[in-house]
Amino acid sequence: MNKKRKVLIAPSILSANFTNLDKQIKIVEKAGADWLHLDIMDGNFVPNITFGPLVVEAIRKITHLPLDAHLMIINPDRYIEQFYKAGVDVLTVHVETCPHLHRTIQQIKSYNIKAGVTLNPATPTSMIIEIIPFVDLILVMTVNPGFGGQKFIDKMLEKINTISKIRDNMNKKALIEVDGGINVKNAKQVFEAGADVLVAGNSIFKNKNISKALIDIRKSTF
Ligand code: DX5
Ligand code: ZN
């Protein structure tokens, strides 16, 4: 493994204390978070509802961190412009929700923000192969999306590795982000399997010491 690779950490605010969001975001910002991961759920594609562009816009005003929005919504094309206007830097859509994925990715890129594709644990890698040359980011789900605090599906390590090898052969630019059940114990394995960006919700925001939790996850990958 290339020793020079450095992990990016994207805390997911899904597990944050929303009555104290401002302070919690400041803590992860100060602890060296690279991105802020925002989980947008519609209660249809996934069995949970979170927040939309209005809240993203409010968050945009209180942090300089790149905003990494993970859209778990049906027909995401309808909302791309709104999320762009709300100030996101990365917009990721699920392959399972996009019958015209190439068009959707082009639409995101037309706003000069990063476009990502993501796939559920049971979705085969072959579903995203054709789009890899067009995306800036591939998000590999290591839990079934919908909730924070679920257990990492170990079998997904092979999938991360496969996707990272395919990416290396096709397009060196796309980052591989991994989302679900990441903690200080498995972060190194996930990084070594090929992840460039680690999303972590529960293991950071539910820890008594949010700042230390984030720093420890990063250190564990050294
Ligand atoms: C799950 C979300 C994740 C979630 C991760 O649907 O996409 O981003 O917040 O949370 P943890 O790290 O707790 O699994
Ligand atoms: Zn997510």
Short mmCIF file of N, CA, C and O and ligand atoms in Angstrom, two decimals, residues 10-15 37-41 46 48 70 72 94 139 141-152 178-183 199-204 206, ligand 1:
data_model
loop_
_atom_site.label_atom_id
_atom_site.label_comp_id
_atom_site.label_asym_id
_atom_site.label_seq_id
_atom_site.Cartn_x
_atom_site.Cartn_y
_atom_site.Cartn_z
N ALA A 10 -14.80 12.32 7.33
CA ALA A 10 -16.04 13.06 7.14
C ALA A 10 -17.04 12.67 8.23
O ALA A 10 -17.77 11.68 8.08
N PRO A 11 -17.07 13.40 9.35
CA PRO A 11 -18.05 13.08 10.39
C PRO A 11 -19.48 13.25 9.85
O PRO A 11 -19.76 14.23 9.15
N SER A 12 -20.33 12.28 10.17
CA SER A 12 -21.74 12.37 9.76
C SER A 12 -22.55 12.96 10.89
O SER A 12 -22.62 12.38 11.98
N ILE A 13 -23.22 14.07 10.61
CA ILE A 13 -23.97 14.74 11.68
C ILE A 13 -25.25 14.01 12.06
O ILE A 13 -25.94 14.42 12.99
N LEU A 14 -25.55 12.92 11.34
CA LEU A 14 -26.75 12.14 11.67
C LEU A 14 -26.76 11.74 13.15
O LEU A 14 -27.81 11.65 13.77
N SER A 15 -25.57 11.50 13.70
CA SER A 15 -25.49 11.08 15.11
C SER A 15 -25.20 12.24 16.05
O SER A 15 -24.97 12.02 17.24
N HIS A 37 -20.26 15.26 6.56
CA HIS A 37 -21.15 14.37 5.81
C HIS A 37 -22.61 14.62 6.22
O HIS A 37 -22.96 14.57 7.40
N LEU A 38 -23.46 14.90 5.23
CA LEU A 38 -24.86 15.24 5.50
C LEU A 38 -25.76 14.18 4.87
O LEU A 38 -25.78 14.01 3.65
N ASP A 39 -26.50 13.47 5.69
CA ASP A 39 -27.36 12.38 5.22
C ASP A 39 -28.77 12.89 4.97
O ASP A 39 -29.49 13.23 5.91
N ILE A 40 -29.16 12.89 3.71
CA ILE A 40 -30.48 13.40 3.32
C ILE A 40 -31.38 12.20 3.02
O ILE A 40 -31.14 11.47 2.05
N MET A 41 -32.40 12.01 3.85
CA MET A 41 -33.27 10.82 3.71
C MET A 41 -34.72 11.26 3.52
O MET A 41 -35.18 12.20 4.16
N VAL A 46 -35.29 5.20 1.76
CA VAL A 46 -34.82 4.62 3.03
C VAL A 46 -35.90 4.85 4.10
O VAL A 46 -36.67 5.80 4.00
N ASN A 48 -36.37 6.31 6.78
CA ASN A 48 -36.11 7.35 7.78
C ASN A 48 -36.16 8.70 7.06
O ASN A 48 -35.92 8.78 5.84
N HIS A 70 -25.11 13.28 1.00
CA HIS A 70 -25.41 11.91 0.57
C HIS A 70 -26.92 11.82 0.42
O HIS A 70 -27.64 11.76 1.41
N MET A 72 -30.21 10.16 -0.10
CA MET A 72 -30.93 8.88 -0.07
C MET A 72 -32.38 9.20 -0.35
O MET A 72 -33.25 9.07 0.52
N HIS A 94 -27.64 7.73 -5.19
CA HIS A 94 -27.63 6.27 -5.21
C HIS A 94 -27.91 5.75 -6.61
O HIS A 94 -28.88 6.19 -7.25
N LEU A 139 -19.08 6.22 -3.45
CA LEU A 139 -19.38 5.99 -2.03
C LEU A 139 -19.83 4.55 -1.85
O LEU A 139 -20.86 4.14 -2.41
N MET A 141 -21.38 1.82 0.44
CA MET A 141 -22.14 1.66 1.68
C MET A 141 -21.73 0.35 2.37
O MET A 141 -21.74 -0.71 1.74
N THR A 142 -21.41 0.47 3.64
CA THR A 142 -21.02 -0.72 4.40
C THR A 142 -22.06 -1.06 5.48
O THR A 142 -21.82 -1.87 6.36
N VAL A 143 -23.20 -0.37 5.40
CA VAL A 143 -24.42 -0.75 6.14
C VAL A 143 -25.58 -0.47 5.18
O VAL A 143 -25.40 0.22 4.17
N ASN A 144 -26.75 -0.98 5.49
CA ASN A 144 -27.92 -0.61 4.70
C ASN A 144 -28.35 0.78 5.12
O ASN A 144 -28.57 1.03 6.32
N PRO A 145 -28.44 1.72 4.17
CA PRO A 145 -28.65 3.11 4.56
C PRO A 145 -29.99 3.34 5.25
O PRO A 145 -30.97 2.65 5.01
N GLY A 146 -30.01 4.33 6.12
CA GLY A 146 -31.24 4.70 6.82
C GLY A 146 -31.00 5.12 8.26
O GLY A 146 -31.70 5.98 8.78
N PHE A 147 -29.98 4.53 8.87
CA PHE A 147 -29.76 4.82 10.29
C PHE A 147 -28.27 4.85 10.61
O PHE A 147 -27.48 4.15 9.97
N GLY A 148 -27.94 5.64 11.63
CA GLY A 148 -26.59 5.62 12.16
C GLY A 148 -26.45 4.48 13.14
O GLY A 148 -27.44 3.85 13.53
N GLY A 149 -25.23 4.20 13.54
CA GLY A 149 -24.99 3.24 14.62
C GLY A 149 -25.16 1.77 14.26
O GLY A 149 -25.28 0.94 15.15
N GLN A 150 -25.17 1.44 12.98
CA GLN A 150 -25.29 0.03 12.60
C GLN A 150 -23.90 -0.61 12.48
O GLN A 150 -22.89 0.07 12.39
N LYS A 151 -23.92 -1.95 12.44
CA LYS A 151 -22.66 -2.68 12.40
C LYS A 151 -22.09 -2.73 10.98
O LYS A 151 -22.82 -3.01 10.02
N PHE A 152 -20.81 -2.48 10.87
CA PHE A 152 -20.08 -2.57 9.61
C PHE A 152 -20.19 -4.00 9.05
O PHE A 152 -19.99 -4.97 9.77
N VAL A 178 -16.21 5.59 2.13
CA VAL A 178 -16.88 4.43 2.73
C VAL A 178 -17.74 4.92 3.90
O VAL A 178 -17.31 5.76 4.71
N ASP A 179 -18.96 4.38 3.97
CA ASP A 179 -19.96 4.92 4.88
C ASP A 179 -20.72 3.80 5.60
O ASP A 179 -21.38 2.99 4.96
N GLY A 180 -20.61 3.80 6.93
CA GLY A 180 -21.42 2.90 7.73
C GLY A 180 -20.61 2.03 8.67
O GLY A 180 -19.80 1.21 8.24
N GLY A 181 -20.79 2.26 9.97
CA GLY A 181 -20.18 1.40 10.97
C GLY A 181 -18.67 1.54 11.12
O GLY A 181 -18.01 0.64 11.64
N ILE A 182 -18.14 2.67 10.72
CA ILE A 182 -16.68 2.85 10.83
C ILE A 182 -16.33 3.38 12.22
O ILE A 182 -16.96 4.29 12.74
N ASN A 183 -15.30 2.77 12.79
CA ASN A 183 -14.86 3.17 14.13
C ASN A 183 -13.35 3.01 14.24
O ASN A 183 -12.69 2.63 13.27
N VAL A 199 -16.41 7.99 6.38
CA VAL A 199 -17.54 8.65 7.06
C VAL A 199 -17.66 7.99 8.43
O VAL A 199 -17.56 6.77 8.54
N ALA A 200 -17.88 8.78 9.45
CA ALA A 200 -18.12 8.18 10.77
C ALA A 200 -19.12 9.05 11.53
O ALA A 200 -18.90 10.26 11.70
N GLY A 201 -20.21 8.44 11.95
CA GLY A 201 -21.25 9.16 12.68
C GLY A 201 -21.23 8.82 14.14
O GLY A 201 -20.73 9.56 14.99
N ASN A 202 -21.75 7.64 14.43
CA ASN A 202 -21.87 7.18 15.80
C ASN A 202 -20.55 7.19 16.57
O ASN A 202 -20.48 7.66 17.71
N SER A 203 -19.51 6.67 15.94
CA SER A 203 -18.24 6.52 16.66
C SER A 203 -17.60 7.87 16.98
O SER A 203 -16.72 7.95 17.84
N ILE A 204 -18.04 8.92 16.33
CA ILE A 204 -17.51 10.26 16.66
C ILE A 204 -18.50 11.00 17.58
O ILE A 204 -18.17 11.36 18.71
N LYS A 206 -21.25 10.12 19.18
CA LYS A 206 -21.79 9.51 20.40
C LYS A 206 -20.69 9.25 21.43
O LYS A 206 -20.94 8.70 22.50
C1 DX5 B 1 -26.50 5.71 6.95
C2 DX5 B 1 -25.77 6.98 6.64
C3 DX5 B 1 -24.46 7.14 7.30
C4 DX5 B 1 -24.53 7.17 8.80
C5 DX5 B 1 -23.26 6.59 9.29
O1 DX5 B 1 -27.61 5.66 6.16
O2 DX5 B 1 -25.53 7.08 5.25
O3 DX5 B 1 -23.76 8.27 6.82
O4 DX5 B 1 -24.67 8.45 9.34
O5 DX5 B 1 -23.35 6.47 10.64
P1 DX5 B 1 -22.47 5.43 11.46
O6 DX5 B 1 -21.04 5.87 11.30
O7 DX5 B 1 -22.99 5.59 12.83
O8 DX5 B 1 -22.70 4.08 10.88
#
